[in-house]
mmCIF file of C-alpha atoms in Angstrom:
data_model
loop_
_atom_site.group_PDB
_atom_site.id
_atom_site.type_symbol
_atom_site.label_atom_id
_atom_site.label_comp_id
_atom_site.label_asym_id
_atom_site.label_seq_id
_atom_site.Cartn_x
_atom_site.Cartn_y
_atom_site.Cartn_z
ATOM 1 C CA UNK A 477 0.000 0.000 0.000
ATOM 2 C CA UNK A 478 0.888 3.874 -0.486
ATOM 3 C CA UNK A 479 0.893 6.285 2.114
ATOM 4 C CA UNK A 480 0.757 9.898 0.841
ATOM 5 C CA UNK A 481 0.856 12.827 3.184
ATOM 6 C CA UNK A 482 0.373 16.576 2.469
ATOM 7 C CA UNK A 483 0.839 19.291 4.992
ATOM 8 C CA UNK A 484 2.561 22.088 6.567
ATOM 9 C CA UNK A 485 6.520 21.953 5.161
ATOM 10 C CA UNK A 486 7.829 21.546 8.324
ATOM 11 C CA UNK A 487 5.923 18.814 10.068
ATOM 12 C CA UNK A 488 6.209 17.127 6.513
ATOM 13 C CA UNK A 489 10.184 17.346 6.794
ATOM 14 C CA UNK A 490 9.640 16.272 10.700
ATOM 15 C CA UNK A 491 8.031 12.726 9.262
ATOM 16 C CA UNK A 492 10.794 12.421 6.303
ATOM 17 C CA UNK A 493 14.204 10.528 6.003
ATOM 18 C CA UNK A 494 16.315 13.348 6.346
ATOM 19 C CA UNK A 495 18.082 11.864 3.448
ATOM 20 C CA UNK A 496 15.632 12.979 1.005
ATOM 21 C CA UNK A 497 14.845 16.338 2.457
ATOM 22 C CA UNK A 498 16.956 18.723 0.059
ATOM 23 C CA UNK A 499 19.530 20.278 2.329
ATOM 24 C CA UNK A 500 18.263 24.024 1.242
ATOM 25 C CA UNK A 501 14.744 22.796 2.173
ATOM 26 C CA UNK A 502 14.274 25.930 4.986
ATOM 27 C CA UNK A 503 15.751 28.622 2.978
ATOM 28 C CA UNK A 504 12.811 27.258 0.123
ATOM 29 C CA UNK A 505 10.275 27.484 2.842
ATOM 30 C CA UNK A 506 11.406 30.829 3.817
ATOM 31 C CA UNK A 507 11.315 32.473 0.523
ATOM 32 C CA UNK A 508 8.309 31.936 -0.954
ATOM 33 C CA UNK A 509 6.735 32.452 2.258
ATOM 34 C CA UNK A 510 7.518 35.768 2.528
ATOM 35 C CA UNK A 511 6.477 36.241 -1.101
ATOM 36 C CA UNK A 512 2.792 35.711 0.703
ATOM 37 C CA UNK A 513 2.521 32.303 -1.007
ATOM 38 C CA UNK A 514 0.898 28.900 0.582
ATOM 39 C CA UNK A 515 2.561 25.762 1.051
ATOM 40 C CA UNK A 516 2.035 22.446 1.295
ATOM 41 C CA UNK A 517 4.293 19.407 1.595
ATOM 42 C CA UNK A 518 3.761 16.667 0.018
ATOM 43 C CA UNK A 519 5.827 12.771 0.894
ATOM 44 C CA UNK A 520 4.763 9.151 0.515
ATOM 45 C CA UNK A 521 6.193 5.711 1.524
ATOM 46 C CA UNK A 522 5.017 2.365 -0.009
ATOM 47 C CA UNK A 523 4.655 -0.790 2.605
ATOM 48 C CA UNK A 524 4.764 -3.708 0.250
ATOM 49 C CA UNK A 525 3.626 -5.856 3.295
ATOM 50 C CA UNK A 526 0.884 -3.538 4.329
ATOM 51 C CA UNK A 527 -2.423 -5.223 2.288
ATOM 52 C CA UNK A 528 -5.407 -2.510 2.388
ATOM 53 C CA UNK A 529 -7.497 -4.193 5.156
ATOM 54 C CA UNK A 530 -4.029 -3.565 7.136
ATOM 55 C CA UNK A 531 -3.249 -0.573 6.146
ATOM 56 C CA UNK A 532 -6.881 0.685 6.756
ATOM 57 C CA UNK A 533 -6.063 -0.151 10.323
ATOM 58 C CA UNK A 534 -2.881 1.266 10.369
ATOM 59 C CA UNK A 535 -1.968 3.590 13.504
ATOM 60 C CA UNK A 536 -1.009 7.266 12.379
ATOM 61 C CA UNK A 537 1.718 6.698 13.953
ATOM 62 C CA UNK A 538 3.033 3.744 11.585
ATOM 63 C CA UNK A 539 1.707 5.283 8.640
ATOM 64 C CA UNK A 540 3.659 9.029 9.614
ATOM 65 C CA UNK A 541 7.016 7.769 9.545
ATOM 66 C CA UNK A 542 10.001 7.034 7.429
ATOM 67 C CA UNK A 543 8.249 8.985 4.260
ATOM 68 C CA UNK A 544 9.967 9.702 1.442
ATOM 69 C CA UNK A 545 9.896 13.622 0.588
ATOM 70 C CA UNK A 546 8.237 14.496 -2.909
ATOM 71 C CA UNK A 547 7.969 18.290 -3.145
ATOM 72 C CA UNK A 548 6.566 21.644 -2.386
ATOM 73 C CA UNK A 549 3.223 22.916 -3.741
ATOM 74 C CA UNK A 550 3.179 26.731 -3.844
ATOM 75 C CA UNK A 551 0.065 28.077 -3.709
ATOM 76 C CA UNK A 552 -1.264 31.670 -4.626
ATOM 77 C CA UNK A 553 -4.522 33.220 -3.227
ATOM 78 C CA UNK A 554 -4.630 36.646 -4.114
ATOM 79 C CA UNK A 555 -6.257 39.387 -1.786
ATOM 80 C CA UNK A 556 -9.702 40.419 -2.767
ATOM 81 C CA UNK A 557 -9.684 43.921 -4.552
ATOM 82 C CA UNK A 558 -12.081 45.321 -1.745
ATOM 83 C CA UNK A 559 -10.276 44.000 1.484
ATOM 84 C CA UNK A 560 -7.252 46.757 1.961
ATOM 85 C CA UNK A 561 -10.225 49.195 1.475
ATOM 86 C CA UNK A 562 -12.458 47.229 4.183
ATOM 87 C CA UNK A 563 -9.755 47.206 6.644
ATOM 88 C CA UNK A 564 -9.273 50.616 6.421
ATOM 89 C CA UNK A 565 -12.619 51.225 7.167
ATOM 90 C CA UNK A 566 -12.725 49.379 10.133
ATOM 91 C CA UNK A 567 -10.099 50.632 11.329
ATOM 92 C CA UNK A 568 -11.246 54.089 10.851
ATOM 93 C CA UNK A 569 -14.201 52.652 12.987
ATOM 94 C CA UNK A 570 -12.218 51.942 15.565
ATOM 95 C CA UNK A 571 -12.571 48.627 15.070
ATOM 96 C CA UNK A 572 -9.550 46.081 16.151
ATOM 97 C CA UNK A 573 -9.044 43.606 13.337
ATOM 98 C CA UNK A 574 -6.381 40.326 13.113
ATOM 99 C CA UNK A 575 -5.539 37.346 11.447
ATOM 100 C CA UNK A 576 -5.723 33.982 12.452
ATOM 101 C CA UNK A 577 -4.289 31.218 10.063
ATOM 102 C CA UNK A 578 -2.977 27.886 9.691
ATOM 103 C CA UNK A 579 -0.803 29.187 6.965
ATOM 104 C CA UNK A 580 3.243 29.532 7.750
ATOM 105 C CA UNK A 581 3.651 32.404 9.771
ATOM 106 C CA UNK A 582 5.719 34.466 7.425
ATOM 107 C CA UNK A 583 2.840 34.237 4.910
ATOM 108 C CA UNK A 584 0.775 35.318 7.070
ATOM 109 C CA UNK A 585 2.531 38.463 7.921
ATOM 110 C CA UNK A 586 3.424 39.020 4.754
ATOM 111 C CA UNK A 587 -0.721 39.078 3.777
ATOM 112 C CA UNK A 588 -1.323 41.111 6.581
ATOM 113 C CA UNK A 589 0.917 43.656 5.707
ATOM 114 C CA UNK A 590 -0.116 43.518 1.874
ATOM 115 C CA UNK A 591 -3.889 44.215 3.236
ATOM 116 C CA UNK A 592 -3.132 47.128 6.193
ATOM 117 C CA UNK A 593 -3.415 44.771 9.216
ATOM 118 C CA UNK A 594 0.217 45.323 9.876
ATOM 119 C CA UNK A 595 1.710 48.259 8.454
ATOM 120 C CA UNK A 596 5.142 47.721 6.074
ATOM 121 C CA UNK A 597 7.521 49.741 8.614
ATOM 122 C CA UNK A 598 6.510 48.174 12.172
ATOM 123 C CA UNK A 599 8.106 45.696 14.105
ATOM 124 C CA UNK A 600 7.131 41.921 14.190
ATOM 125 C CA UNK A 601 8.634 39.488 16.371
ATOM 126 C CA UNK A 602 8.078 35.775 16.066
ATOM 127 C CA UNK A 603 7.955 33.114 18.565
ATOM 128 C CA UNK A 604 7.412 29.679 18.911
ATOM 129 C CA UNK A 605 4.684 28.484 21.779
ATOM 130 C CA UNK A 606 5.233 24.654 22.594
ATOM 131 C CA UNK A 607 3.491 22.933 24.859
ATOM 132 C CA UNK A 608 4.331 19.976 27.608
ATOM 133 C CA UNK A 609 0.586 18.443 27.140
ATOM 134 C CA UNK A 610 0.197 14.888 26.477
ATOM 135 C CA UNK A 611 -2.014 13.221 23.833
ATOM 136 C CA UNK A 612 0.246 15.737 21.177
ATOM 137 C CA UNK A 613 1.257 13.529 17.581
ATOM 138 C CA UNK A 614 4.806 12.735 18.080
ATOM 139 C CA UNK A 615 5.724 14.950 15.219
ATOM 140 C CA UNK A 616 4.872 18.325 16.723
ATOM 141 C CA UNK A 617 7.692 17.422 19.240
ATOM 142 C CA UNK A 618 10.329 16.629 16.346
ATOM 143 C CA UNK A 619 9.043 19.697 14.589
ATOM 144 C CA UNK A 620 9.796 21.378 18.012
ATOM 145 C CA UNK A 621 13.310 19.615 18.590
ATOM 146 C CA UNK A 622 14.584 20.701 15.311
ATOM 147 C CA UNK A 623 13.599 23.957 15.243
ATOM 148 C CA UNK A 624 15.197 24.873 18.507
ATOM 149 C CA UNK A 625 18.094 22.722 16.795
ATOM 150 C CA UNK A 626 17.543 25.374 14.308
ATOM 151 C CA UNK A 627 17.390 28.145 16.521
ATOM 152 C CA UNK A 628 20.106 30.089 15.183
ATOM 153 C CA UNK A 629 19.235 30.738 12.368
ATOM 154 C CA UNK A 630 16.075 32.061 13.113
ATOM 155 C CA UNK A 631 17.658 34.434 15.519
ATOM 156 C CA UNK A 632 19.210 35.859 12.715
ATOM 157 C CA UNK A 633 16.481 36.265 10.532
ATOM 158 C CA UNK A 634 13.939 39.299 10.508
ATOM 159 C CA UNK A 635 10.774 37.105 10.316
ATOM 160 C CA UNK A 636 8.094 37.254 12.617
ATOM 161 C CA UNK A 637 5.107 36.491 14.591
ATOM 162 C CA UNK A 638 2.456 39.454 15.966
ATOM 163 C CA UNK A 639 2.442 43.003 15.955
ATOM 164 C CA UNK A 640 3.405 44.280 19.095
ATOM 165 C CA UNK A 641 2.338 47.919 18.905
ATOM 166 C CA UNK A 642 -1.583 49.074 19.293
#
């Protein structure tokens, strides 16, 4: 049977052989992310012993591991032609607006400040929020583990997170 996965590029590379995870992989992520573009990961594995009635019963866990990475799909979703101007208005209301997404968080910002939730010359800061709950899919703690691995080179970078002024 074939497993294939799509999601976020880093939990994606988390559930990979490193060995096929292209050594530039981040600095990918990273720029077309901040071009305001979605991503999604895509990997697959093929258990020759796994028949469909196993497989079908498969635990996530078995299924989500040792995949092979395939690629990147870069998405582009445009900002409607009204929304800058709608945001403006509510802001002009008084009217405290924000973004919540399950896109990277550099796309993110970078759509917010394309639409006037953030504006281009302010501040953002980024940081990560982990948690020490159980019941979590193991690979939110290897996506955690390498990116504090990985630390340093997000220290270096300008990306961020929220908007810290009012």
């Amino acid at each position: 049977s074939h497993v294939l996965l799509k999601g976020a590029p880093e939990v994606v590379r988390d559930l990979c052989d490193a060995d096929s995870v292209p050594p530039d992989f981040s600095k990918v992520v990273q720029g077309y992310t901040r071009q305001g573009l979605r991503l999604l990961a895509c990997a697959h594995k093929y258990e020759k012993s796994w028949r469909w009635d196993v497989a079908h019963k498969a635990t996530r866990e078995k299924a989500e591991c040792n995949l092979k990475f395939l690629g990147i799909l870069i998405l582009e979703n445009r900002l409607k032609k009204e929304t800058t101007a709608v945001i403006e208005e509510l802001k002009r209301a008084q009217i405290n607006c924000c973004m919540v997404t399950g896109d990277h968080v550099l796309t993110g910002v970078t759509v917010s400040r394309r639409c006037g939730l953030i504006h281009p010359t302010r501040t953002v800061f980024m940081a990560e929020l982990t948690s020490t709950s159980h019941g979590h899919h193991p690979a939110q703690h290897a996506h955690e583990r390498r990116q504090r691995r990985e630390s340093n080179l997000s220290s270096q970078d300008d990306s961020a997170l929220s908007d810290t002024s009012s």
